[in-house]
Each structure stands twice: as structure tokens, then as C-alpha cells.
Amino acid sequence: MATPRDHAVERIQSEGFHYHAVPISRWHANPFREIASVLAIRQVLREVQPDILHNVTIKPVLYGSLAARSYRKLKVVNAISGLGTVFVGSSRLSTVRRSIVKWLYRRLLRRGNVHTIFQNPDDLRAFLVDGIVERDQTVIIRGSGVDLQRFAATPVPDGIPVVVLAARMLRDKGVEEFVRAAYRVQGRGISAKFVLVGDSERGNPAAIPEARLEDWRRAGIVEWWGQRRDMPNVFAQAHVVCLPSYREGLPKVLIEAAACGRPVVATDVPGCREVVRHGVNGLLVPVRDEEALASAIAELLQDRARAEAMGKRGRQIAEVEFDVKAVVHQTLELYERVLQ
């Protein structure tokens, strides 16, 4: 495992992995630091001499694929876990960044020893249309899967309904729309508690500042529980789970919520619609539409029988389609194929 050093290193090592620290800044683009990141990855490859290099998320995919060009026998597996903020933004700077990233992807992902994992068909289609990848060098593996034993279905609790949005506190996760929808639902006289779960990601230009999250909490619109590591317990307290994101790969929070037997409200965008079947295990709403979001949440809060039926159907879908064991099996099959 090669990552920037953070709080997760101790857990990685406790699981028996050999750990290598590589400096990769998630949000800054200092040319000297970026070159240092590529050189650090090359040093790890030189020391480990791996058969397969598996890169995850944009910068590791780009820098790992670039570092791997010095090793002709090395097989590269790149996981595109969503297209990221750079593909969502509409500003002029975002457009420039998107063009640069696409050009780099095109140069690095079409090589014969590179295979790319996509989490949903929309992202794969976008890369094929732009000529970034060859179809026979791609595979769809739907997300990271869910541990069905840890995320078990639990009875819906009594009391005031709880609506949860669990994500990084970013604008493109639809946090602002969720807060405005909470205000609208409460304005209709519907009793419910709205909860934000997740940290504000410092350094990310799309981050919701902590001061603003605290303002919303003090105003009584939402509660902010911060980062939680006991997500099964969080979902056990929820009646509805919400993710009004602008675009996703395949959001883990939605498959975890489904596994816990909770109905979900999400936006009708790539990634979310891979998990949410409208009217079956949840409701889909247009992106950036706070009124539609409020109406969907209110609909489930006012019809508990329907919401619970959706939750049960969500658990069935999670068991059939998103079991982590299936994801592991598909990934190992890909490793075997690229080595052959």
C-alpha cells in the first residue's frame, strides 16, 4: 500500500500490508510537488518490483500510470471511482482543468499494459466517446461493495423521523440543497430531524466551511455530527438516507444504506441511479432541485409503510448486486486476466 501518511496508516499496517509513504496532495497543484509525487511512486516500484500496479482516484491514476511507463512488464490497473469535481465544475478554470486531465488520461490509459475499472456505464461511455480508452481494456466493477454482515438490516426506530446525509461536506455532494430542502420540509409542518454526517474537507475548493456548518446547526435547521466511524449505528437511527450529489462513481453510502434496509433519496445522476431504482428502493430527483428534493423526502416521511417497503427492497438489491465478496472476486479475476 502506498499512500500519503495519515491516520489510516496504523490500520493498514495492522492488517498486514507493507506500507510506503508517498507525498500526494489531493487539491493543490504545485509543479515541483507533483513531480516529487511521480518520483516517489517510481521509487516504490523500484523497491517492490510489483507484477501489478493498482491505482485509485485521479492523481494516483495519472501519476502511477506515468511512473509505470519505465517498467514495460508491469501491468497497470486503474480504478476510476467517479469523474470527480474537475468533471462537474462549469467555471472557465474547471473547463481548462478538464481539458488537461482528459489529454493526460488519453496519453496514459490507451497503452497496451493498462486496464481501467469503471464503476458505472455512464463514466465508461464518456471515456469511450472522448477516445480516452479502448473498450477491450476496460471493465465495469460496480463500486467497492458492502459488507452485508456489518451493514445488517435493522428495524426502523420509533420517534421523530431522522433524515441523514452522509458524505464529505462538499457543495457537489448537494449539501446546500439538502439544508434548503430541510428548511422547506420543516416549513410544511412535518416533524423530522435532519442530520449531516461527515467532515468539511479542508483544502478542497468545494468544501463547505466549518463555520457555515456550525451556523446551520445553531439555527436549528440541521444537526452536524461530523465524521463517524460507526456508520451501521448511524443508519440504524435513520428513517431516510439522502444523497443529492451532482455526480458519483458508485456511492458507497447508498449501498450501505440499502443494506441496512433504509429507503434512499438521491439525484438522477450517474452513480446514484445505479443504486436507486425510482419507486422501488427509493426516489430519484433532478440535480440541484431543492423543491423536488424536499417533496421526495416529505413523501417518504408521510408514508411510513411505503418507506419501510422500499427499505426491505433495498436490502434485497444489496444482497444480490453489491456484496463485497462479488467485488473482490471480480477484481481478482481482472488481475488474473491482465497477468495472462
Coordinates of C-alpha atoms in Angstrom, one line a residue, residues 14-325:
S14 CA -2.2 -3.8 11.4
E15 CA -3.9 -5.7 8.5
G16 CA -0.6 -7.0 7.4
F17 CA 0.1 -4.7 4.4
H18 CA 3.6 -3.4 3.7
Y19 CA 3.2 0.4 3.7
H20 CA 5.1 3.0 1.7
A21 CA 4.6 6.8 2.2
V22 CA 4.2 8.8 -1.0
P23 CA 3.5 12.5 -1.0
I24 CA 0.4 13.3 -3.0
S25 CA -1.6 16.5 -2.4
R26 CA -5.2 16.0 -3.1
W27 CA -6.1 19.6 -4.0
H28 CA -3.0 21.6 -4.7
A29 CA -1.1 21.6 -8.0
N30 CA 2.4 22.8 -7.3
P31 CA 4.5 21.6 -10.3
F32 CA 7.5 20.7 -8.1
R33 CA 5.3 18.7 -5.6
E34 CA 3.6 16.9 -8.5
I35 CA 7.0 15.9 -9.9
A36 CA 8.0 14.7 -6.5
S37 CA 4.9 12.5 -6.3
V38 CA 5.7 10.8 -9.6
L39 CA 9.3 10.2 -8.5
A40 CA 8.2 8.8 -5.1
I41 CA 5.9 6.3 -6.9
R42 CA 8.8 5.3 -9.2
Q43 CA 10.9 4.7 -6.1
V44 CA 8.3 2.4 -4.6
L45 CA 8.1 0.5 -7.9
R46 CA 11.9 0.2 -8.0
E47 CA 11.9 -1.2 -4.4
V48 CA 8.9 -3.5 -4.7
Q49 CA 9.1 -4.7 -8.3
P50 CA 5.4 -5.5 -8.4
D51 CA 3.6 -7.5 -11.1
I52 CA 0.5 -5.3 -10.9
L53 CA 0.2 -1.6 -10.0
H54 CA -3.4 -0.8 -9.0
N55 CA -4.1 3.0 -8.9
V56 CA -7.2 4.5 -7.3
T57 CA -8.6 8.1 -7.9
I58 CA -7.4 10.8 -10.3
K59 CA -3.9 11.8 -9.2
P60 CA -2.7 8.3 -8.4
V61 CA -4.1 7.1 -11.7
L62 CA -2.3 9.8 -13.6
Y63 CA 1.0 9.7 -11.6
G64 CA 1.1 6.0 -11.1
S65 CA 0.5 5.4 -14.9
L66 CA 3.2 7.9 -15.7
A67 CA 5.7 6.3 -13.3
A68 CA 4.9 2.8 -14.7
R69 CA 6.0 3.8 -18.2
S70 CA 9.6 2.9 -17.2
Y71 CA 8.6 -0.7 -16.5
R72 CA 7.4 -2.4 -19.6
K73 CA 6.5 -5.7 -18.0
L74 CA 4.4 -4.0 -15.2
K75 CA 0.7 -4.4 -15.6
V76 CA -1.4 -1.4 -14.6
V77 CA -5.0 -1.4 -13.3
N78 CA -6.6 2.0 -12.9
A79 CA -9.8 2.4 -10.9
I80 CA -11.9 5.4 -12.0
S81 CA -14.0 5.9 -8.9
G82 CA -16.2 8.7 -10.3
L83 CA -15.1 11.5 -12.5
G84 CA -14.5 13.9 -9.6
T85 CA -15.0 17.6 -9.1
V86 CA -13.0 18.5 -12.2
F87 CA -15.7 17.0 -14.4
V88 CA -18.6 18.6 -12.6
G89 CA -17.5 22.2 -12.4
S90 CA -18.8 24.7 -15.0
S91 CA -16.3 27.6 -14.5
R92 CA -13.7 28.5 -17.0
L93 CA -11.0 27.2 -14.8
S94 CA -12.8 23.8 -14.5
T95 CA -13.1 23.7 -18.3
V96 CA -9.3 24.2 -18.7
R97 CA -8.5 21.6 -16.0
R98 CA -10.9 19.1 -17.6
S99 CA -9.2 19.5 -20.9
I100 CA -5.8 18.9 -19.4
V101 CA -7.0 15.9 -17.4
K102 CA -8.6 14.4 -20.5
W103 CA -5.5 14.9 -22.5
L104 CA -3.4 13.2 -19.8
Y105 CA -5.8 10.3 -19.5
R106 CA -5.8 9.8 -23.2
R107 CA -2.0 9.6 -23.3
L108 CA -1.7 7.2 -20.3
L109 CA -4.8 4.9 -20.4
R110 CA -4.5 3.6 -24.0
R111 CA -1.2 1.8 -23.5
G112 CA -1.3 -2.0 -24.0
N113 CA -0.4 -2.9 -20.4
V114 CA -3.1 -0.7 -18.9
H115 CA -6.6 -1.8 -17.9
T116 CA -9.2 0.5 -16.4
I117 CA -12.1 -0.2 -14.0
F118 CA -15.2 1.9 -14.1
Q119 CA -18.0 1.9 -11.5
N120 CA -20.9 2.8 -13.8
P121 CA -21.6 2.6 -17.5
D122 CA -22.1 6.4 -17.8
D123 CA -18.5 7.1 -16.9
L124 CA -17.2 4.4 -19.3
R125 CA -19.4 5.8 -22.1
A126 CA -18.0 9.3 -21.5
F127 CA -14.4 8.0 -21.8
L128 CA -15.2 5.9 -24.9
V129 CA -16.8 8.9 -26.7
D130 CA -13.8 11.1 -25.9
G131 CA -11.4 8.4 -27.2
I132 CA -9.7 8.1 -23.8
V133 CA -9.8 4.3 -23.5
E134 CA -10.2 1.3 -25.7
R135 CA -13.3 -0.8 -24.9
D136 CA -11.3 -4.1 -24.6
Q137 CA -9.1 -2.6 -22.0
T138 CA -12.0 -1.7 -19.6
V139 CA -14.3 -3.5 -17.2
I140 CA -17.2 -2.3 -15.0
I141 CA -17.0 -3.3 -11.3
R142 CA -19.9 -1.7 -9.5
G143 CA -18.3 0.1 -6.6
S144 CA -16.4 -1.1 -3.6
G145 CA -19.2 -3.4 -2.4
V146 CA -20.7 -3.6 1.0
D147 CA -20.1 -6.0 4.0
L148 CA -23.6 -7.4 4.3
Q149 CA -22.9 -8.8 7.8
R150 CA -21.6 -5.5 9.2
F151 CA -24.3 -3.4 7.5
A152 CA -27.2 -5.5 8.5
A153 CA -30.9 -4.6 8.2
T154 CA -32.3 -3.2 11.5
P155 CA -35.9 -2.2 12.5
V156 CA -36.8 1.4 11.8
P157 CA -36.8 3.2 15.2
D158 CA -39.8 4.9 16.7
G159 CA -39.9 8.6 17.5
I160 CA -39.2 11.7 15.4
P161 CA -38.0 10.6 11.9
V162 CA -34.4 11.2 11.1
V163 CA -33.1 12.1 7.6
V164 CA -29.4 11.6 7.1
L165 CA -27.0 12.9 4.5
A166 CA -23.6 11.1 5.0
A167 CA -20.8 12.4 2.8
R168 CA -17.9 14.7 2.7
M169 CA -19.2 18.2 3.3
L170 CA -18.8 19.5 -0.2
R171 CA -21.1 21.6 -2.4
D172 CA -21.1 19.0 -5.2
K173 CA -22.5 16.4 -2.7
G174 CA -25.6 18.5 -2.6
V175 CA -25.2 19.6 1.0
E176 CA -26.6 23.1 0.4
E177 CA -29.6 21.7 -1.4
F178 CA -30.2 19.3 1.5
V179 CA -30.2 22.1 4.0
R180 CA -32.6 24.2 2.0
A181 CA -34.8 21.1 1.5
A182 CA -34.8 20.6 5.3
Y183 CA -36.0 24.1 5.7
R184 CA -38.8 23.6 3.2
V185 CA -39.9 20.3 4.8
Q186 CA -40.0 21.8 8.3
G187 CA -41.9 24.8 6.8
R188 CA -44.6 22.4 5.8
G189 CA -45.2 21.4 9.4
I190 CA -43.6 17.9 9.0
S191 CA -41.7 16.9 12.2
A192 CA -38.3 15.5 11.3
K193 CA -34.7 15.8 12.3
F194 CA -32.1 16.4 9.5
V195 CA -28.6 15.3 10.1
L196 CA -25.3 15.9 8.3
V197 CA -22.6 13.3 8.8
G198 CA -19.1 13.9 7.5
D199 CA -16.2 16.3 7.8
S200 CA -15.5 19.5 6.0
E201 CA -12.6 18.7 3.7
R202 CA -10.0 21.5 4.2
G203 CA -8.2 22.5 1.1
N204 CA -10.9 21.3 -1.2
P205 CA -12.3 24.3 -3.1
A206 CA -15.8 22.8 -3.0
A207 CA -15.7 22.3 0.8
I208 CA -18.5 23.8 3.0
P209 CA -16.6 25.8 5.6
E210 CA -17.0 24.5 9.2
A211 CA -18.2 28.0 10.3
R212 CA -21.2 27.6 7.9
L213 CA -22.0 24.1 9.1
E214 CA -22.0 25.5 12.7
D215 CA -24.3 28.3 11.6
W216 CA -26.8 25.9 10.2
R217 CA -26.6 23.8 13.4
R218 CA -27.1 26.8 15.7
A219 CA -30.1 27.9 13.5
G220 CA -31.7 24.5 14.2
I221 CA -32.1 23.6 10.5
V222 CA -29.8 20.6 10.7
E223 CA -27.6 18.7 13.2
W224 CA -23.9 18.2 12.2
W225 CA -22.5 15.0 13.7
G226 CA -19.0 15.3 12.0
Q227 CA -17.1 12.3 10.8
R228 CA -18.3 9.0 12.2
R229 CA -16.7 5.6 12.0
D230 CA -19.8 3.7 13.3
M231 CA -21.9 4.1 10.2
P232 CA -24.1 1.0 10.8
N233 CA -25.2 2.7 14.0
V234 CA -25.8 6.0 12.2
F235 CA -28.1 4.2 9.6
A236 CA -29.8 2.3 12.4
Q237 CA -31.0 5.7 13.8
A238 CA -32.1 6.9 10.3
H239 CA -35.5 6.7 8.7
V240 CA -34.4 8.0 5.3
V241 CA -30.9 8.4 3.8
C242 CA -30.3 11.2 1.3
L243 CA -27.5 11.9 -1.3
P244 CA -28.4 14.8 -3.6
S245 CA -24.9 14.6 -5.3
Y246 CA -24.1 16.2 -8.7
R247 CA -22.3 13.1 -10.0
E248 CA -20.8 9.9 -8.5
G249 CA -18.9 6.8 -9.4
L250 CA -21.0 4.4 -7.3
P251 CA -21.6 5.9 -3.9
K252 CA -20.8 3.6 -1.0
V253 CA -23.1 5.4 1.3
L254 CA -26.2 4.5 -0.8
I255 CA -25.4 0.7 -1.0
E256 CA -24.6 0.7 2.8
A257 CA -27.9 2.4 3.5
A258 CA -29.7 0.0 1.2
A259 CA -28.0 -2.9 3.0
C260 CA -29.3 -1.5 6.3
G261 CA -32.8 -1.5 5.0
R262 CA -33.3 2.2 4.6
P263 CA -35.1 4.0 1.7
V264 CA -32.9 6.4 -0.1
V265 CA -33.5 9.7 -1.9
A266 CA -30.8 10.7 -4.4
T267 CA -30.3 12.7 -7.6
D268 CA -30.9 11.1 -11.0
V269 CA -27.2 11.3 -12.0
P270 CA -24.5 8.7 -13.0
G271 CA -23.6 6.6 -10.0
C272 CA -26.7 7.3 -7.9
R273 CA -29.1 5.8 -10.4
E274 CA -27.0 2.6 -10.4
V275 CA -28.2 2.0 -6.8
V276 CA -31.6 3.8 -6.5
R277 CA -34.5 2.3 -8.6
H278 CA -37.1 5.0 -8.6
G279 CA -40.2 3.9 -6.7
V280 CA -38.6 0.6 -5.8
N281 CA -36.0 1.1 -3.1
G282 CA -36.1 4.9 -3.1
L283 CA -36.8 8.1 -5.1
L284 CA -34.7 9.9 -7.7
V285 CA -34.9 13.7 -8.1
P286 CA -33.4 16.2 -10.6
V287 CA -30.0 17.5 -9.7
R288 CA -29.8 20.9 -7.9
D289 CA -33.6 20.9 -7.4
E290 CA -34.2 21.6 -3.7
E291 CA -38.0 21.7 -4.1
A292 CA -38.1 18.2 -5.7
L293 CA -35.7 17.0 -3.0
A294 CA -38.0 18.4 -0.3
S295 CA -41.1 16.8 -1.8
A296 CA -39.4 13.4 -2.1
I297 CA -38.3 13.4 1.5
A298 CA -41.7 14.6 2.7
E299 CA -43.3 11.8 0.6
L300 CA -41.4 9.1 2.4
L301 CA -41.7 10.7 5.8
Q302 CA -45.5 10.9 5.5
D303 CA -45.9 7.3 4.2
R304 CA -44.0 5.1 6.7
A305 CA -45.4 1.8 5.2
R306 CA -44.1 2.7 1.8
A307 CA -40.8 3.8 3.1
E308 CA -40.3 0.6 5.0
A309 CA -41.2 -1.5 2.0
M310 CA -38.6 0.4 -0.1
G311 CA -36.0 -0.3 2.7
K312 CA -36.7 -4.0 2.5
R313 CA -36.4 -4.0 -1.2
G314 CA -33.1 -2.1 -0.9
R315 CA -31.7 -4.8 1.3
Q316 CA -32.6 -7.4 -1.3
I317 CA -30.9 -5.4 -4.1
A318 CA -27.8 -5.0 -1.9
E319 CA -27.6 -8.8 -1.3
V320 CA -28.0 -9.6 -5.0
E321 CA -25.9 -6.9 -6.6
F322 CA -23.5 -5.2 -4.2
D323 CA -22.0 -7.9 -1.9
V324 CA -18.3 -7.0 -1.3
K325 CA -17.4 -10.7 -1.9

